[in-house]
Amino acid sequence: MAKARFLLQAVTDKDHSSAIRETLGKDLERLMISVAFAKSQGAAVIKPALEKNKGKCSVFVGIRNDITSYQALEVILETGADLYVVDTGSRTTIFHPKIYLAQFKNSATAIIGSANLTFGGLHNNIEASSILDLDLNLAEDKEFVDQTEVVFNTLIENHPEHVIKINSSDDIRSVFESGRVVDETVVIKQKSSRPSKEKGDSIPLMKLFKKIPHPVTKKKAGKEFVDEIIIKENGQEEVTHRPSIAKPNSRDYYLVWQSKELKERDLNIPTGGNTNPTGSMLWKKGAMEGIDQRHYFRDEVFADVGWAVDAALPHYERAQIKVHIFTKGEYRGTFELKISHNTDTTSKSYNQNNAMTNVSWGDAKSLIAQTDLLGRIMSLHRKDSAPPEFMIEID
């Protein structure tokens, strides 16, 4: 049976760098490493072991997280290890396991915990891990090691779009130029400081087992609250109602609406032969079941944006709003979008409680009409400036 030791870095005198160096300093039969984040100083810790055991090592590193660097991938690639980068296609669901599994002739050591392949993760941060010393002559210990390898091999086989083998510097340059890894030599003062109006990459959402639904934020008593769905061990759902945390990219914006999973009609990419893209989207209830979609957007979200009556269609009001658009975590730029509201309370749509307000995408349509955004969530945020500004995120 495995012998377990506990490591709490920065609270005790032990650190992950020493533990990993000690483990990997022996003659290895096989080595598998999985981390969410990697930087060059962290990669340097494992570099000697990877070089010494060329052909025996596999390294999995998460990308699209604004932390893993171009330089770290170069260090790992140069050692001859099998290097894979894992891209879930979203910045809100990232690849996050931290495992260092070294196999020897009759034994194995697994370091499993919170330490990433960064200087802080291996030296200074408060990080915890379990160190398991396994006897491969014991069936249960060997089964643990074999199962771990099988799961990661299956990850490669089942998700070829998301688990990408890095064979050359050109491959690293490709993921860098697409914005999925960072350059350690560049100091970024503000995330996504430069807009990109390109369509972005085409990697879809990674299909994960028992994916937790996206939390739904609602307004109550003038404050922001979030209903967060938690899946308990018995499979039952538990909903907690708590104040939401301000978005880290701007304390000035707050959530005013969130969609359900986006459909083809929402994104102006209908597949039906009798349906044409309209270039617009209705502001519906989405995930906010408690709102009256006939009035909420006109009277609350967009109340003070300078509405004007359409002279040709006097039952319509029109306005322009300034919107910052993000898709899949990438800043796509700022757009002046037109919104319209049907004021006719005698119409069939109104009497059927249908949506009465819509947004025309205009120049942003090419960014919105993308099949890789299907199934994602659109969030609308407001900034109480004069006039108000808005931010749309699709992720």
Tab-separated table of C-alpha atoms in Angstrom:
chain	number	residue	atom	x	y	z
A	1	MET	CA	0.000	0.000	0.000
A	2	ALA	CA	1.254	3.503	-0.825
A	3	LYS	CA	2.994	5.513	1.871
A	4	ALA	CA	1.775	9.100	1.991
A	5	ARG	CA	3.674	12.201	3.075
A	6	PHE	CA	2.353	15.750	3.303
A	7	LEU	CA	4.141	18.815	1.972
A	8	LEU	CA	3.068	22.358	2.849
A	9	GLN	CA	5.412	24.767	1.122
A	10	ALA	CA	6.272	28.163	2.649
A	11	VAL	CA	4.714	27.169	5.969
A	12	THR	CA	7.315	24.442	6.595
A	13	ASP	CA	10.961	24.445	5.512
A	14	LYS	CA	10.194	22.045	2.645
A	15	ASP	CA	9.502	23.248	-0.878
A	16	HIS	CA	8.299	21.573	-4.056
A	17	SER	CA	11.475	22.340	-5.946
A	18	SER	CA	13.545	20.237	-3.533
A	19	ALA	CA	10.979	17.429	-3.449
A	20	ILE	CA	10.772	17.272	-7.235
A	21	ARG	CA	14.546	17.441	-7.720
A	22	GLU	CA	15.016	14.647	-5.174
A	23	THR	CA	12.415	12.463	-6.863
A	24	LEU	CA	13.595	13.075	-10.407
A	25	GLY	CA	17.281	12.692	-9.548
A	26	LYS	CA	16.976	8.912	-9.627
A	27	ASP	CA	17.094	6.660	-12.692
A	28	LEU	CA	13.633	6.874	-14.221
A	29	GLU	CA	11.640	4.380	-16.236
A	30	ARG	CA	8.905	6.888	-17.039
A	31	LEU	CA	7.901	10.449	-16.078
A	32	MET	CA	4.587	12.214	-16.525
A	33	ILE	CA	4.028	15.836	-15.484
A	34	SER	CA	0.807	17.810	-15.694
A	35	VAL	CA	0.491	21.478	-14.698
A	36	ALA	CA	-1.904	24.341	-15.303
A	37	PHE	CA	0.791	27.029	-15.612
A	38	ALA	CA	4.436	26.991	-16.656
A	39	LYS	CA	7.114	29.697	-16.617
A	40	SER	CA	10.762	29.392	-17.649
A	41	GLN	CA	12.109	29.470	-14.065
A	42	GLY	CA	9.799	26.616	-13.138
A	43	ALA	CA	10.653	24.639	-16.262
A	44	ALA	CA	14.338	25.001	-15.365
A	45	VAL	CA	13.734	22.911	-12.219
A	46	ILE	CA	12.731	19.837	-14.224
A	47	LYS	CA	14.981	20.448	-17.223
A	48	PRO	CA	17.950	18.282	-16.048
A	49	ALA	CA	15.690	15.282	-15.395
A	50	LEU	CA	13.948	15.661	-18.746
A	51	GLU	CA	17.270	15.897	-20.594
A	52	LYS	CA	18.689	12.888	-18.727
A	53	ASN	CA	15.623	10.773	-19.507
A	54	LYS	CA	14.980	11.772	-23.095
A	55	GLY	CA	12.258	9.653	-24.661
A	56	LYS	CA	10.738	8.705	-21.317
A	57	CYS	CA	8.968	11.950	-20.390
A	58	SER	CA	5.571	13.473	-21.138
A	59	VAL	CA	4.609	16.980	-20.042
A	60	PHE	CA	1.089	18.447	-20.201
A	61	VAL	CA	0.744	22.224	-19.789
A	62	GLY	CA	-2.389	24.367	-19.765
A	63	ILE	CA	-2.630	27.345	-22.107
A	64	ARG	CA	-5.146	30.164	-22.760
A	65	ASN	CA	-4.711	31.242	-19.128
A	66	ASP	CA	-2.557	34.396	-19.471
A	67	ILE	CA	0.225	32.738	-17.416
A	68	THR	CA	1.927	29.915	-19.344
A	69	SER	CA	4.756	31.410	-21.366
A	70	TYR	CA	6.391	30.975	-24.741
A	71	GLN	CA	9.760	30.672	-22.978
A	72	ALA	CA	8.648	27.830	-20.675
A	73	LEU	CA	7.461	25.758	-23.616
A	74	GLU	CA	10.779	26.357	-25.381
A	75	VAL	CA	12.708	25.095	-22.328
A	76	ILE	CA	10.616	21.910	-22.147
A	77	LEU	CA	10.713	21.270	-25.907
A	78	GLU	CA	14.521	21.553	-25.990
A	79	THR	CA	14.831	18.609	-23.561
A	80	GLY	CA	13.274	16.151	-26.023
A	81	ALA	CA	10.236	15.462	-23.819
A	82	ASP	CA	6.843	14.784	-25.374
A	83	LEU	CA	5.188	18.171	-24.848
A	84	TYR	CA	1.426	18.696	-25.018
A	85	VAL	CA	-0.443	21.950	-24.464
A	86	VAL	CA	-4.043	21.726	-23.316
A	87	ASP	CA	-6.515	24.363	-24.499
A	88	THR	CA	-10.116	24.003	-23.295
A	89	GLY	CA	-11.216	26.759	-25.670
A	90	SER	CA	-12.256	28.980	-22.760
A	91	ARG	CA	-10.621	31.183	-20.159
A	92	THR	CA	-13.365	30.400	-17.651
A	93	THR	CA	-12.715	26.633	-17.707
A	94	ILE	CA	-8.997	25.957	-17.694
A	95	PHE	CA	-6.805	22.852	-17.550
A	96	HIS	CA	-5.734	22.773	-13.898
A	97	PRO	CA	-4.281	19.405	-12.630
A	98	LYS	CA	-0.858	19.465	-10.962
A	99	ILE	CA	0.759	16.009	-10.981
A	100	TYR	CA	4.392	14.889	-10.997
A	101	LEU	CA	4.481	11.084	-11.486
A	102	ALA	CA	7.867	9.367	-11.642
A	103	GLN	CA	8.120	5.626	-12.271
A	104	PHE	CA	11.164	3.532	-11.406
A	105	LYS	CA	11.888	-0.184	-11.869
A	106	ASN	CA	9.811	-1.433	-8.926
A	107	SER	CA	8.412	1.747	-7.428
A	108	ALA	CA	6.890	5.100	-8.249
A	109	THR	CA	6.486	8.491	-6.601
A	110	ALA	CA	3.525	10.785	-7.221
A	111	ILE	CA	3.480	14.417	-6.076
A	112	ILE	CA	-0.114	15.613	-6.381
A	113	GLY	CA	-1.295	18.976	-5.142
A	114	SER	CA	-1.389	22.674	-5.997
A	115	ALA	CA	2.142	23.432	-7.237
A	116	ASN	CA	2.453	24.722	-10.786
A	117	LEU	CA	5.637	24.785	-12.844
A	118	THR	CA	6.445	28.388	-11.892
A	119	PHE	CA	9.030	29.870	-9.541
A	120	GLY	CA	6.377	30.793	-7.001
A	121	GLY	CA	4.617	27.449	-7.311
A	122	LEU	CA	7.831	25.517	-6.620
A	123	HIS	CA	9.425	27.874	-4.074
A	124	ASN	CA	7.558	30.765	-2.470
A	125	ASN	CA	3.803	30.287	-2.629
A	126	ILE	CA	1.883	28.482	0.095
A	127	GLU	CA	1.299	25.241	-1.809
A	128	ALA	CA	0.193	21.823	-0.563
A	129	SER	CA	0.809	18.363	-2.005
A	130	SER	CA	0.533	14.730	-1.069
A	131	ILE	CA	3.685	12.742	-1.844
A	132	LEU	CA	2.794	9.117	-2.505
A	133	ASP	CA	5.508	6.455	-2.443
A	134	LEU	CA	4.158	3.499	-4.400
A	135	ASP	CA	5.293	-0.138	-4.591
A	136	LEU	CA	4.707	-1.412	-8.127
A	137	ASN	CA	4.836	-5.014	-6.874
A	138	LEU	CA	1.514	-4.318	-5.142
A	139	ALA	CA	-1.539	-4.580	-7.386
A	140	GLU	CA	-3.352	-1.555	-5.945
A	141	ASP	CA	-0.305	0.706	-6.282
A	142	LYS	CA	0.384	-0.418	-9.844
A	143	GLU	CA	-3.297	0.077	-10.693
A	144	PHE	CA	-3.090	3.693	-9.494
A	145	VAL	CA	-0.101	4.406	-11.757
A	146	ASP	CA	-1.603	2.565	-14.730
A	147	GLN	CA	-4.937	4.346	-14.311
A	148	THR	CA	-3.240	7.742	-14.282
A	149	GLU	CA	-1.414	6.992	-17.510
A	150	VAL	CA	-4.559	5.633	-19.160
A	151	VAL	CA	-6.559	8.753	-18.263
A	152	PHE	CA	-3.975	11.107	-19.794
A	153	ASN	CA	-3.560	8.923	-22.887
A	154	THR	CA	-7.343	8.941	-23.274
A	155	LEU	CA	-7.283	12.731	-22.938
A	156	ILE	CA	-4.981	12.888	-25.974
A	157	GLU	CA	-7.098	10.454	-27.984
A	158	ASN	CA	-10.521	11.899	-27.147
A	159	HIS	CA	-9.665	15.603	-27.454
A	160	PRO	CA	-7.298	16.046	-30.420
A	161	GLU	CA	-8.457	19.650	-30.956
A	162	HIS	CA	-7.639	20.566	-27.371
A	163	VAL	CA	-4.583	18.465	-26.463
A	164	ILE	CA	-2.010	19.700	-28.958
A	165	LYS	CA	1.350	18.003	-29.472
A	166	ILE	CA	4.187	20.520	-29.693
A	167	ASN	CA	6.815	19.204	-32.072
A	168	SER	CA	8.750	22.338	-32.947
A	169	SER	CA	9.386	25.988	-32.189
A	170	ASP	CA	6.996	26.790	-35.037
A	171	ASP	CA	4.216	25.069	-33.078
A	172	ILE	CA	5.017	27.219	-30.040
A	173	ARG	CA	5.080	30.337	-32.193
A	174	SER	CA	1.656	29.389	-33.544
A	175	VAL	CA	0.002	29.194	-30.105
A	176	PHE	CA	1.803	32.400	-29.098
A	177	GLU	CA	0.630	34.348	-32.133
A	178	SER	CA	-2.944	33.206	-31.458
A	179	GLY	CA	-2.715	34.763	-27.994
A	180	ARG	CA	-2.791	31.532	-25.997
A	181	VAL	CA	0.592	31.883	-24.267
A	182	VAL	CA	2.418	34.978	-23.063
A	183	ASP	CA	5.897	36.429	-23.551
A	184	GLU	CA	7.769	36.740	-20.235
A	185	THR	CA	9.786	39.679	-21.552
A	186	VAL	CA	6.661	41.803	-22.064
A	187	VAL	CA	5.109	43.535	-19.061
A	188	ILE	CA	1.350	43.789	-19.558
A	189	LYS	CA	-0.154	46.603	-17.506
A	190	GLN	CA	-3.711	45.797	-18.488
A	191	LYS	CA	-5.068	42.503	-19.692
A	192	SER	CA	-6.084	42.477	-23.355
A	193	SER	CA	-4.941	46.071	-23.794
A	194	ARG	CA	-4.948	45.884	-27.586
A	195	PRO	CA	-8.156	45.073	-29.426
A	196	SER	CA	-8.235	42.368	-32.061
A	197	LYS	CA	-11.034	42.502	-34.604
A	198	GLU	CA	-10.015	39.192	-36.112
A	199	LYS	CA	-12.433	36.303	-35.864
A	200	GLY	CA	-10.104	34.506	-33.453
A	201	ASP	CA	-9.193	30.834	-33.369
A	202	SER	CA	-11.734	28.110	-34.105
A	203	ILE	CA	-11.253	25.864	-31.071
A	204	PRO	CA	-14.689	24.943	-29.647
A	205	LEU	CA	-15.584	24.362	-26.013
A	206	MET	CA	-14.001	21.220	-24.599
A	207	LYS	CA	-16.695	18.715	-23.605
A	208	LEU	CA	-16.047	17.891	-19.970
A	209	PHE	CA	-17.659	15.325	-17.669
A	210	LYS	CA	-20.323	16.812	-15.356
A	211	LYS	CA	-19.631	20.395	-16.308
A	212	ILE	CA	-21.089	22.690	-13.647
A	213	PRO	CA	-23.617	25.159	-15.095
A	214	HIS	CA	-22.443	28.749	-15.309
A	215	PRO	CA	-23.496	30.772	-12.219
A	216	VAL	CA	-26.448	33.093	-12.849
A	217	THR	CA	-26.249	36.613	-11.463
A	218	LYS	CA	-29.403	38.574	-10.582
A	219	LYS	CA	-30.052	42.051	-9.208
A	220	LYS	CA	-31.791	42.271	-5.841
A	221	ALA	CA	-32.395	45.296	-3.623
A	222	GLY	CA	-29.946	47.373	-5.657
A	223	LYS	CA	-27.028	44.954	-5.143
A	224	GLU	CA	-25.558	42.157	-7.175
A	225	PHE	CA	-26.121	38.594	-6.026
A	226	VAL	CA	-25.180	35.292	-7.601
A	227	ASP	CA	-27.111	32.027	-7.540
A	228	GLU	CA	-24.336	29.420	-7.720
A	229	ILE	CA	-25.222	25.806	-8.508
A	230	ILE	CA	-23.100	23.248	-6.654
A	231	ILE	CA	-23.215	19.546	-7.571
A	232	LYS	CA	-22.943	17.530	-4.336
A	233	GLU	CA	-21.389	14.066	-4.084
A	234	ASN	CA	-24.825	12.394	-4.200
A	235	GLY	CA	-25.563	14.157	-7.488
A	236	GLN	CA	-28.097	16.582	-6.036
A	237	GLU	CA	-27.933	20.290	-6.830
A	238	GLU	CA	-27.533	22.882	-4.117
A	239	VAL	CA	-28.105	26.569	-4.862
A	240	THR	CA	-26.331	29.176	-2.758
A	241	HIS	CA	-27.344	32.840	-2.883
A	242	ARG	CA	-24.500	35.223	-2.099
A	243	PRO	CA	-23.162	38.645	-3.119
A	244	SER	CA	-21.208	38.458	-6.355
A	245	ILE	CA	-17.576	39.464	-6.667
A	246	ALA	CA	-16.737	42.434	-8.849
A	247	LYS	CA	-15.173	41.483	-12.163
A	248	PRO	CA	-11.385	41.680	-11.967
A	249	ASN	CA	-10.953	43.421	-15.312
A	250	SER	CA	-12.997	46.483	-14.265
A	251	ARG	CA	-14.614	47.419	-10.974
A	252	ASP	CA	-16.728	49.976	-12.833
A	253	TYR	CA	-18.805	47.369	-14.683
A	254	TYR	CA	-21.508	45.185	-13.178
A	255	LEU	CA	-23.508	42.322	-14.614
A	256	VAL	CA	-27.020	43.223	-15.830
A	257	TRP	CA	-27.906	40.211	-17.980
A	258	GLN	CA	-26.759	36.740	-18.903
A	259	SER	CA	-27.919	34.418	-21.676
A	260	LYS	CA	-28.598	30.735	-21.705
A	261	GLU	CA	-26.393	28.653	-24.008
A	262	LEU	CA	-26.162	30.549	-27.280
A	263	LYS	CA	-28.001	29.134	-30.282
A	264	GLU	CA	-27.516	29.631	-34.013
A	265	ARG	CA	-30.247	32.288	-34.167
A	266	ASP	CA	-28.594	34.289	-31.357
A	267	LEU	CA	-25.317	34.371	-33.247
A	268	ASN	CA	-26.826	35.089	-36.682
A	269	ILE	CA	-25.700	31.802	-38.179
A	270	PRO	CA	-29.025	30.003	-38.819
A	271	THR	CA	-28.812	26.664	-40.630
A	272	GLY	CA	-32.479	26.383	-41.600
A	273	GLY	CA	-33.172	26.908	-45.285
A	274	ASN	CA	-36.041	29.295	-44.584
A	275	THR	CA	-34.210	31.368	-41.995
A	276	ASN	CA	-31.969	34.277	-42.906
A	277	PRO	CA	-29.515	36.015	-40.587
A	278	THR	CA	-31.006	39.298	-39.394
A	279	GLY	CA	-27.863	40.993	-38.135
A	280	SER	CA	-29.566	41.528	-34.783
A	281	MET	CA	-30.466	39.713	-31.570
A	282	LEU	CA	-33.464	40.075	-29.278
A	283	TRP	CA	-32.717	40.812	-25.637
A	284	LYS	CA	-34.656	37.933	-24.050
A	285	LYS	CA	-34.896	36.689	-20.477
A	286	GLY	CA	-31.933	34.391	-20.987
A	287	ALA	CA	-30.893	32.945	-17.648
A	288	MET	CA	-32.683	35.692	-15.706
A	289	GLU	CA	-36.144	34.189	-15.363
A	290	GLY	CA	-37.336	36.837	-12.879
A	291	ILE	CA	-37.328	39.752	-15.327
A	292	ASP	CA	-40.091	41.064	-17.619
A	293	GLN	CA	-38.254	41.036	-20.943
A	294	ARG	CA	-40.781	43.483	-22.429
A	295	HIS	CA	-39.641	46.306	-20.122
A	296	TYR	CA	-36.409	45.328	-18.327
A	297	PHE	CA	-33.968	46.319	-21.070
A	298	ARG	CA	-35.683	49.562	-22.131
A	299	ASP	CA	-36.565	50.787	-18.635
A	300	GLU	CA	-33.591	49.523	-16.586
A	301	VAL	CA	-30.559	48.344	-18.522
A	302	PHE	CA	-30.723	50.988	-21.282
A	303	ALA	CA	-32.944	53.570	-19.573
A	304	ASP	CA	-30.589	56.531	-19.980
A	305	VAL	CA	-28.947	56.003	-23.371
A	306	GLY	CA	-30.710	58.805	-25.266
A	307	TRP	CA	-33.644	57.099	-26.919
A	308	ALA	CA	-35.254	58.838	-29.913
A	309	VAL	CA	-38.501	58.045	-31.742
A	310	ASP	CA	-38.076	56.654	-35.253
A	311	ALA	CA	-39.819	59.146	-37.564
A	312	ALA	CA	-40.685	56.452	-40.124
A	313	LEU	CA	-41.856	53.925	-37.517
A	314	PRO	CA	-43.086	55.966	-34.536
A	315	HIS	CA	-43.815	52.880	-32.411
A	316	TYR	CA	-40.052	52.215	-32.390
A	317	GLU	CA	-37.403	53.982	-30.328
A	318	ARG	CA	-33.732	53.868	-31.364
A	319	ALA	CA	-30.481	54.556	-29.553
A	320	GLN	CA	-26.717	54.084	-29.945
A	321	ILE	CA	-24.648	52.415	-27.217
A	322	LYS	CA	-20.908	52.054	-26.774
A	323	VAL	CA	-19.984	48.391	-26.282
A	324	HIS	CA	-16.639	46.706	-25.563
A	325	ILE	CA	-16.719	43.150	-26.913
A	326	PHE	CA	-14.770	40.149	-25.636
A	327	THR	CA	-15.056	36.641	-27.101
A	328	LYS	CA	-13.314	33.644	-25.538
A	329	GLY	CA	-11.367	36.004	-23.294
A	330	GLU	CA	-9.936	38.059	-26.165
A	331	TYR	CA	-10.684	41.785	-26.485
A	332	ARG	CA	-12.198	42.411	-29.923
A	333	GLY	CA	-12.581	46.180	-29.729
A	334	THR	CA	-15.164	48.882	-29.043
A	335	PHE	CA	-18.256	49.263	-31.200
A	336	GLU	CA	-21.145	51.698	-31.525
A	337	LEU	CA	-24.181	49.425	-31.695
A	338	LYS	CA	-27.775	50.358	-32.442
A	339	ILE	CA	-30.532	49.174	-30.125
A	340	SER	CA	-34.242	49.337	-30.867
A	341	HIS	CA	-37.348	49.026	-28.715
A	342	ASN	CA	-40.924	48.373	-29.854
A	343	THR	CA	-43.236	50.513	-27.697
A	344	ASP	CA	-46.482	49.035	-29.071
A	345	THR	CA	-48.260	47.526	-26.045
A	346	THR	CA	-51.180	46.366	-28.212
A	347	SER	CA	-49.042	44.177	-30.433
A	348	LYS	CA	-49.226	40.385	-30.511
A	349	SER	CA	-45.607	40.144	-29.347
A	350	TYR	CA	-46.290	42.314	-26.309
A	351	ASN	CA	-49.446	40.426	-25.351
A	352	GLN	CA	-47.559	37.123	-25.622
A	353	ASN	CA	-44.866	38.484	-23.251
A	354	ASN	CA	-42.205	38.311	-25.970
A	355	ALA	CA	-39.018	40.376	-26.116
A	356	MET	CA	-39.456	43.937	-27.380
A	357	THR	CA	-35.842	45.188	-27.459
A	358	ASN	CA	-33.052	44.150	-29.816
A	359	VAL	CA	-29.460	44.960	-30.677
A	360	SER	CA	-28.106	45.301	-34.230
A	361	TRP	CA	-24.546	43.991	-34.442
A	362	GLY	CA	-23.385	46.216	-37.298
A	363	ASP	CA	-19.601	46.050	-37.729
A	364	ALA	CA	-19.373	43.516	-34.881
A	365	LYS	CA	-21.431	40.910	-36.737
A	366	SER	CA	-18.385	39.100	-38.151
A	367	LEU	CA	-17.126	38.579	-34.589
A	368	ILE	CA	-20.479	37.341	-33.297
A	369	ALA	CA	-21.468	35.022	-36.174
A	370	GLN	CA	-18.964	32.304	-35.268
A	371	THR	CA	-19.838	28.624	-34.878
A	372	ASP	CA	-17.201	28.163	-32.148
A	373	LEU	CA	-19.282	30.465	-29.922
A	374	LEU	CA	-22.276	28.109	-29.995
A	375	GLY	CA	-23.146	26.768	-26.557
A	376	ARG	CA	-21.244	29.514	-24.769
A	377	ILE	CA	-22.714	32.144	-22.464
A	378	MET	CA	-23.146	35.835	-23.320
A	379	SER	CA	-22.926	38.308	-20.457
A	380	LEU	CA	-23.874	41.993	-20.611
A	381	HIS	CA	-22.214	44.409	-18.170
A	382	ARG	CA	-22.980	48.080	-17.586
A	383	LYS	CA	-20.840	50.995	-16.446
A	384	ASP	CA	-22.736	53.899	-14.863
A	385	SER	CA	-20.916	56.644	-16.739
A	386	ALA	CA	-22.541	59.531	-18.621
A	387	PRO	CA	-23.546	58.237	-21.084
A	388	PRO	CA	-23.376	54.640	-19.820
A	389	GLU	CA	-21.023	52.164	-21.459
A	390	PHE	CA	-21.466	48.438	-21.824
A	391	MET	CA	-19.347	45.323	-22.108
A	392	ILE	CA	-20.339	42.048	-23.789
A	393	GLU	CA	-18.447	38.868	-22.993
A	394	ILE	CA	-19.005	35.535	-24.747
A	395	ASP	CA	-17.269	32.603	-23.063
